[in-house]
Amino acid sequence: MLRYRRTLFCRCSNLKKISLYIHIPFCERKCLYCDFLSFSAPDEVRREYVSVLIRQIKSAASQYKDRRVISVFFGGGTPSVLPGTLICDIMDNIRNEFDVDKSAEISIEVNPGTAYDLDSYISAGINRLSIGLQSSVESELKKLGRIHNVRDFETLYEQALLKGFNNINVDLMSGIPGQTLSSYEGSLRYLVDDPFRPKPSHISAYSLSVEEGTPFSRMKLDLPDEDTEREMYKITSDILSEKGYTHYEISNYSLAGSECEHNKVYWRRGDYLGLGLGASSMVDNVRWKNTGSIEDYIKKDDFAPKQVGHLTIKDQMEEFMFLGLRMKEGVSIAGFREYFGVPFPPEYDQVIDKYVSLGLLKKDKMCVMLTQDGISVSNLIMSEFIF
Amino acid sequence: MSNTDQSKIRNFCIVAHIDHGKSTLADRIIEMTGLLTSREMQSQVLDNMDLERERGITIKAQTVRTVYKAKDGNEYIFNLIDTPGHVDFNYEVSRSLAACDGAILVVDAAQGIEAQTLANVYLALDHDLEVFPVINKIDLPSAEPDRVKAEIEDVIGIEAMDAPLISAKNGIGIEDVLESVVAKIPAPKGDPNAPLKALIFDSLYDAYKGVIVFCRLFDGSVKRGTQIRMMATGAVADVVEVGYFGAGQFIVCDELSAGMVGYITASIKNVRDTSVGDTVTDNNNPCKEALPGYKKVLSMVYCGMYPADGAKYPDLRDALEKLQLNDASLTYEPETSVALGFGFRCGFLGLLHLEIICERLEREYNLDLVTTAPGVIYHVYKTDGEMIELTNPSNLPDPSQIDHMEEPIVSAEIMVTTEFIGPIMELCQQRRGKYLGMEYMETSRALLKYELPLNEIIYDFFDALKSKSRGYASFDYELKGYEKSDLVKLDILINKEEIDALSFIVHKEGAYERGRKMCEKLKTEIPRHLFEIPIQACVGGKVIARETIKALRKDVLAKCYGGDITRKKKLLEKQKEGKKRMRQFGNVEIPQNAFLSVLKLEED
């Protein structure tokens, strides 16, 4: 694994890199907490969407001929609601139009309750699965409005292992209505403590946030209190590190060599191109989004960049800090100087000193990073780097 | 225009208790006199500040000129000067009254006479105005016009039997009102050939026209080019434009002459040169003596106002200067606070007035303000015999130097239906009221007379009164004088640091209650920090109440999805923006709202 990663970086060193995010906005049914751009749609619409998506891939690619694709991520929505052949079509087109590195990380999100097609994923070259489990407690899955049960997950997970997928992420959620510390611990141990099932190489453990406009925001929820949630966060870190996972990002844990390369591109401010409805991009310090209107996208082939933002140096510095701090390795002091040609501005030093003295940031010669306590209140700290 | 026949002018205002339909009647009059079509009418044409429309109350006196073709075949010019109804704005009322010759008294057909009906009628009669009543809301099921008519004759002593019965809301009986204006309001009787003599009853600052002076001409005339002099300030200026008030706009005319109401713009450089109540005359042919003007208004409530951003201090000074032009009852002088830096100690007519000024500063001048707890003027007698008028609690001398203190007392009249007498008396008792007597207006209503300390009524007395009487009580007060009282300074400590801006003076017996409520309120207003924050209320170094804000334990963003960094940044920006609206006190950040919110402590 380690050797494989090393080659990835060596090989690409001379070429500009790019990552691709492919948005599949369809779901069988929307979960009650979800505020992502997704909806259910009939089969014809899904097929039409894919043909438009392929047109966008073709029209976008010409501008990135000098780039090598180091990761591709199929996100949603639920990409696994699409027939596997369509995923193959999309990947074929990507490979035809872009220079995709042979060892690129290619991920797809899979819902255990959909008719996923692992064989097609393999022939499409997908080498990483991200499975939305959220909880191993049936009642909690029901409260979230998930379409699958625990048994569905087990079937998918076993099949995936049998078919040779060794890089698998499982999503877990804390702060679910009705969840207790022990039921959450049960979900964690279910994943990593079962002698008869290999543990996943990657776990994404994040806490539920109730977003405006979702059904959850209108419901009376019996949410765990703040101290319980904090405790959940702590045992996640304790249990997973005991099991050999590295806590490499605020809500991501991995076994050695299985960090998600695609997500790290976001935190390290690498270039990425979003394809599909509402997808976000950042290339050469310009951020934009695709249209969020399915009508405009499908009927008018509206691929024009929306909400285009040219990042100023100040914007870039702010992002460098708050994105970098998400990573366990933190923000590299030398990296900052190298990128911007100047050291931290004095106002950043003040913020850093303040939080170092509060024990929420750590600073050594190389890096500035959040401490375990700092992670719990990371928003507050990150917001301080915005001026 | 120059030969306007004074006998065809009627200058009048409408007075009423709040919510009796004064502004609605004004709207109908404007509508019926044909300046505006129904379609053009935005509801409440005269309330042209956003704030007024939102709150449904009139704050500033407004003026409009309309033309009415009466049944006698003549056209009359009506200058209608709208007046505020709230007790805080008596001063505005009296300014408007001085520009009028008569007043329409609007009384609600169901509620009858209320405390402010009386207060406003007495003000009008003091100004020698002709007052005639109209009975409004006669289409309400609970309307009792005959009872109300009798009440008006009985209590106020003005003729009411032929009062027009109207519904301003539904346009019933408005013509009767218009005919009554013609018949009952006297025409002005000035001398158009005498030297110019005009009363400034309002003024405002316009970015394009500069200072606009609103005036009522008693004698003489004024036109473009006239060199005018403000008799009190001595400022001299050349008139640039004269005109009158259309609905919501200024209409230029050639000349204003005796009896007319209109505006003047002139080459006035400094906003301070035009003070409301001053007399305008012709510099080359001045009148012998100035009009009596207004009684200088007394501020009753004081608070400190500070810009949230210290660098905006000059902007705040500028804004206050311009607001004062428009609102002569606002007073201010510079002060400094340890916690808040440079600011102003401002004087207001009451708490509502204070709130309105704050909102206007924030909306019209785009300023973020921090306001300290409002207080009244205390008289502090020192052991060395000196007396200090204390408006800022932080300036209270050391207790060892104080012989005794006095606080302002008001005479209050509360009108209430008999079923609520009990609860209202209880409320007044709680607020250290001294019962003076009670008069029955009729079998179901009584007028309670109390003496109350002013500092007990400036915070939330009005709200409490309304809630204890289900909205039926009405209230009016005037300053009576000063009385000796057992007062203490209550200090608030946040994270062990005294916040001078939150200190205030309170009666010894109320200190514990007030301190406890303030701590509770601050607990909900101050966001959680990374550490535990004690909030303490102290009197003379002794803690009398305490609350604790728990430390913030968790604040993490959930999944950052699909690389949508912009969205995440917006969330962080919002969080940071929230911090900017806060003031740093030691390690603690206090939102500006916290300062004003502690004034509105709810009743138990």
Short mmCIF file of C-alpha atoms in Angstrom, two decimals, chain B residues 332-574:
data_model
loop_
_atom_site.label_atom_id
_atom_site.label_comp_id
_atom_site.label_asym_id
_atom_site.label_seq_id
_atom_site.Cartn_x
_atom_site.Cartn_y
_atom_site.Cartn_z
CA TYR B 332 -26.37 64.57 24.32
CA GLU B 333 -22.94 65.26 25.67
CA PRO B 334 -19.65 63.39 25.29
CA GLU B 335 -18.53 60.90 27.91
CA THR B 336 -16.10 58.01 28.19
CA SER B 337 -16.44 54.57 29.67
CA VAL B 338 -13.68 52.23 30.77
CA ALA B 339 -15.42 49.38 29.02
CA LEU B 340 -16.79 51.13 25.97
CA GLY B 341 -14.42 53.97 25.12
CA PHE B 342 -15.69 57.25 23.72
CA GLY B 343 -19.39 57.87 23.45
CA PHE B 344 -22.21 60.15 24.49
CA ARG B 345 -24.53 60.41 27.43
CA CYS B 346 -27.89 61.04 25.79
CA GLY B 347 -31.11 62.29 27.29
CA PHE B 348 -34.54 61.12 26.20
CA LEU B 349 -38.18 61.72 26.98
CA GLY B 350 -38.73 58.09 27.88
CA LEU B 351 -37.70 54.56 27.10
CA LEU B 352 -39.69 54.34 23.87
CA HIS B 353 -38.02 57.50 22.70
CA LEU B 354 -34.66 55.95 23.53
CA GLU B 355 -35.43 52.81 21.57
CA ILE B 356 -36.64 54.80 18.60
CA ILE B 357 -33.49 56.91 18.54
CA CYS B 358 -31.31 53.81 18.73
CA GLU B 359 -33.15 52.21 15.87
CA ARG B 360 -33.01 55.36 13.79
CA LEU B 361 -29.28 55.68 14.39
CA GLU B 362 -28.81 52.10 13.33
CA ARG B 363 -31.10 52.22 10.32
CA GLU B 364 -30.76 55.71 8.96
CA TYR B 365 -27.12 56.24 9.84
CA ASN B 366 -25.96 52.66 9.61
CA LEU B 367 -24.30 52.70 13.01
CA ASP B 368 -23.82 49.77 15.34
CA LEU B 369 -24.44 50.95 18.86
CA VAL B 370 -23.82 49.77 22.36
CA THR B 371 -26.24 51.28 24.84
CA THR B 372 -25.87 51.32 28.58
CA ALA B 373 -28.64 50.82 31.11
CA PRO B 374 -30.84 53.92 31.10
CA GLY B 375 -31.25 55.87 34.27
CA VAL B 376 -32.74 59.09 35.50
CA ILE B 377 -31.04 62.12 37.03
CA TYR B 378 -30.36 61.61 40.70
CA HIS B 379 -29.49 64.37 43.07
CA VAL B 380 -26.54 63.32 45.16
CA TYR B 381 -25.89 65.44 48.24
CA LYS B 382 -22.33 65.12 49.42
CA THR B 383 -21.16 65.44 52.99
CA ASP B 384 -19.39 68.64 52.03
CA GLY B 385 -22.73 70.17 51.08
CA GLU B 386 -22.24 69.97 47.32
CA MET B 387 -25.07 68.59 45.18
CA ILE B 388 -24.31 66.57 42.04
CA GLU B 389 -26.81 65.88 39.30
CA LEU B 390 -25.92 62.31 38.50
CA THR B 391 -26.79 60.96 35.06
CA ASN B 392 -24.09 58.31 34.82
CA PRO B 393 -23.99 55.75 37.65
CA SER B 394 -20.22 55.32 37.27
CA ASN B 395 -19.79 58.89 38.45
CA LEU B 396 -21.38 58.13 41.81
CA PRO B 397 -18.98 59.37 44.49
CA ASP B 398 -17.62 57.03 47.13
CA PRO B 399 -20.38 56.13 49.64
CA SER B 400 -18.37 57.76 52.44
CA GLN B 401 -18.75 61.12 50.69
CA ILE B 402 -22.50 60.81 50.21
CA ASP B 403 -24.84 62.36 52.72
CA HIS B 404 -28.05 61.36 50.99
CA MET B 405 -29.58 60.96 47.56
CA GLU B 406 -32.81 62.10 45.97
CA GLU B 407 -34.64 60.64 43.05
CA PRO B 408 -37.19 62.13 40.66
CA ILE B 409 -40.85 61.43 41.38
CA VAL B 410 -43.68 61.69 38.87
CA SER B 411 -47.38 62.26 39.32
CA ALA B 412 -49.05 59.52 37.38
CA GLU B 413 -52.62 59.11 36.26
CA ILE B 414 -53.78 55.68 35.30
CA MET B 415 -57.16 55.15 33.77
CA VAL B 416 -58.50 51.65 34.09
CA THR B 417 -61.72 49.68 34.05
CA THR B 418 -62.79 48.82 37.58
CA GLU B 419 -62.14 45.08 37.30
CA PHE B 420 -58.40 45.74 36.97
CA ILE B 421 -58.05 48.24 39.80
CA GLY B 422 -56.73 45.52 42.12
CA PRO B 423 -53.88 44.27 39.94
CA ILE B 424 -52.89 47.81 38.92
CA MET B 425 -52.74 48.98 42.51
CA GLU B 426 -50.63 45.97 43.32
CA LEU B 427 -48.28 46.85 40.47
CA CYS B 428 -47.95 50.44 41.65
CA GLN B 429 -47.28 49.19 45.15
CA GLN B 430 -44.48 46.97 43.86
CA ARG B 431 -43.01 49.94 42.08
CA ARG B 432 -42.90 51.95 45.29
CA GLY B 433 -45.92 54.00 44.30
CA LYS B 434 -47.64 56.34 46.74
CA TYR B 435 -51.39 56.17 46.41
CA LEU B 436 -52.97 59.60 46.15
CA GLY B 437 -56.54 58.85 45.29
CA MET B 438 -59.04 57.48 42.88
CA GLU B 439 -61.84 59.10 40.92
CA TYR B 440 -64.63 57.21 39.24
CA MET B 441 -65.17 58.52 35.70
CA GLU B 442 -68.37 56.54 35.49
CA THR B 443 -69.44 53.32 37.09
CA SER B 444 -67.08 51.07 35.19
CA ARG B 445 -63.94 53.18 35.01
CA ALA B 446 -61.66 54.90 37.42
CA LEU B 447 -58.73 57.28 37.35
CA LEU B 448 -56.01 56.20 39.77
CA LYS B 449 -53.58 58.82 40.97
CA TYR B 450 -50.17 57.82 42.18
CA GLU B 451 -46.80 59.24 42.85
CA LEU B 452 -44.16 56.95 41.43
CA PRO B 453 -40.38 57.13 41.32
CA LEU B 454 -39.41 57.79 37.71
CA ASN B 455 -36.78 55.06 37.72
CA GLU B 456 -39.50 52.51 38.45
CA ILE B 457 -41.45 53.36 35.35
CA ILE B 458 -38.81 53.90 32.71
CA TYR B 459 -38.01 50.26 32.17
CA ASP B 460 -41.04 48.10 31.72
CA PHE B 461 -43.85 49.74 33.63
CA PHE B 462 -45.83 50.36 30.50
CA ASP B 463 -45.63 46.74 29.40
CA ALA B 464 -46.51 45.52 32.87
CA LEU B 465 -49.47 47.86 32.98
CA LYS B 466 -50.74 46.57 29.67
CA SER B 467 -50.38 42.95 30.63
CA LYS B 468 -52.00 43.39 34.04
CA SER B 469 -55.01 45.13 32.52
CA ARG B 470 -55.23 43.09 29.33
CA GLY B 471 -54.37 46.22 27.43
CA TYR B 472 -57.14 48.34 28.93
CA ALA B 473 -55.18 50.61 31.23
CA SER B 474 -53.83 53.89 29.99
CA PHE B 475 -51.21 55.98 31.60
CA ASP B 476 -49.82 59.48 31.67
CA TYR B 477 -47.30 61.17 33.90
CA GLU B 478 -45.45 64.37 34.57
CA LEU B 479 -42.43 65.15 36.66
CA LYS B 480 -43.37 66.30 40.15
CA GLY B 481 -40.04 66.84 41.85
CA TYR B 482 -37.29 65.17 43.86
CA GLU B 483 -37.56 63.18 47.06
CA LYS B 484 -35.06 61.63 49.39
CA SER B 485 -34.65 57.91 48.82
CA ASP B 486 -32.59 54.94 49.94
CA LEU B 487 -30.65 54.22 46.77
CA VAL B 488 -27.74 51.92 46.05
CA LYS B 489 -25.51 51.30 43.06
CA LEU B 490 -25.86 47.83 41.62
CA ASP B 491 -22.78 46.57 39.78
CA ILE B 492 -22.61 43.69 37.38
CA LEU B 493 -19.47 41.59 37.26
CA ILE B 494 -18.87 39.34 34.31
CA ASN B 495 -16.06 36.87 34.76
CA LYS B 496 -15.12 38.80 37.92
CA GLU B 497 -14.76 42.08 36.06
CA GLU B 498 -17.04 44.99 36.73
CA ILE B 499 -18.73 46.21 33.57
CA ASP B 500 -19.23 49.92 34.20
CA ALA B 501 -21.69 50.17 31.37
CA LEU B 502 -24.08 47.80 33.16
CA SER B 503 -24.04 49.53 36.55
CA PHE B 504 -27.14 51.32 37.64
CA ILE B 505 -28.80 52.97 40.57
CA VAL B 506 -31.69 51.18 42.21
CA HIS B 507 -33.73 51.40 45.39
CA LYS B 508 -32.21 49.26 48.12
CA GLU B 509 -35.26 47.05 48.42
CA GLY B 510 -35.43 46.31 44.72
CA ALA B 511 -31.72 45.58 44.34
CA TYR B 512 -31.87 41.84 44.93
CA GLU B 513 -34.77 41.27 42.55
CA ARG B 514 -33.30 43.42 39.83
CA GLY B 515 -29.84 41.91 40.22
CA ARG B 516 -31.19 38.39 39.98
CA LYS B 517 -33.19 39.17 36.85
CA MET B 518 -30.26 40.88 35.21
CA CYS B 519 -28.01 37.90 35.83
CA GLU B 520 -30.64 35.55 34.42
CA LYS B 521 -31.10 37.70 31.35
CA LEU B 522 -27.39 38.12 30.72
CA LYS B 523 -26.98 34.38 30.96
CA THR B 524 -29.26 33.95 27.98
CA GLU B 525 -27.72 36.82 26.01
CA ILE B 526 -24.02 36.09 26.31
CA PRO B 527 -22.90 33.22 24.10
CA ARG B 528 -20.98 30.41 25.66
CA HIS B 529 -17.24 30.78 25.70
CA LEU B 530 -14.47 28.26 25.94
CA PHE B 531 -14.48 28.71 29.69
CA GLU B 532 -17.09 29.03 32.41
CA ILE B 533 -18.26 32.60 33.00
CA PRO B 534 -19.70 33.70 36.32
CA ILE B 535 -22.16 36.61 36.22
CA GLN B 536 -22.58 38.38 39.53
CA ALA B 537 -24.68 41.25 40.76
CA CYS B 538 -23.08 43.20 43.60
CA VAL B 539 -24.05 46.00 45.91
CA GLY B 540 -21.17 47.65 47.72
CA GLY B 541 -18.86 44.73 46.97
CA LYS B 542 -21.31 42.14 48.29
CA VAL B 543 -22.58 39.58 45.80
CA ILE B 544 -26.38 39.44 45.88
CA ALA B 545 -27.09 37.26 42.83
CA ARG B 546 -25.14 34.91 40.60
CA GLU B 547 -25.50 32.88 37.44
CA THR B 548 -22.98 30.83 35.50
CA ILE B 549 -22.62 30.40 31.77
CA LYS B 550 -21.36 26.91 31.09
CA ALA B 551 -18.28 26.51 28.95
CA LEU B 552 -18.72 25.77 25.26
CA ARG B 553 -17.93 22.13 24.80
CA LYS B 554 -18.66 21.40 21.20
CA ASP B 555 -18.77 23.35 17.97
CA VAL B 556 -17.76 21.24 15.00
CA LEU B 557 -19.07 21.34 11.49
CA ALA B 558 -20.50 18.18 10.10
CA LYS B 559 -19.45 16.72 6.83
CA CYS B 560 -17.99 19.19 4.39
CA TYR B 561 -19.54 17.83 1.34
CA GLY B 562 -18.49 17.52 -2.27
CA GLY B 563 -15.87 20.22 -1.90
CA ASP B 564 -18.37 22.98 -1.24
CA ILE B 565 -15.83 25.09 0.61
CA THR B 566 -17.67 28.33 -0.12
CA ARG B 567 -20.58 27.20 1.97
CA LYS B 568 -18.35 26.31 4.86
CA LYS B 569 -16.59 29.62 4.63
CA LYS B 570 -19.91 31.43 4.73
CA LEU B 571 -20.77 29.66 7.97
CA LEU B 572 -17.46 30.64 9.48
CA GLU B 573 -17.90 34.19 8.25
CA LYS B 574 -21.29 34.36 9.87
#
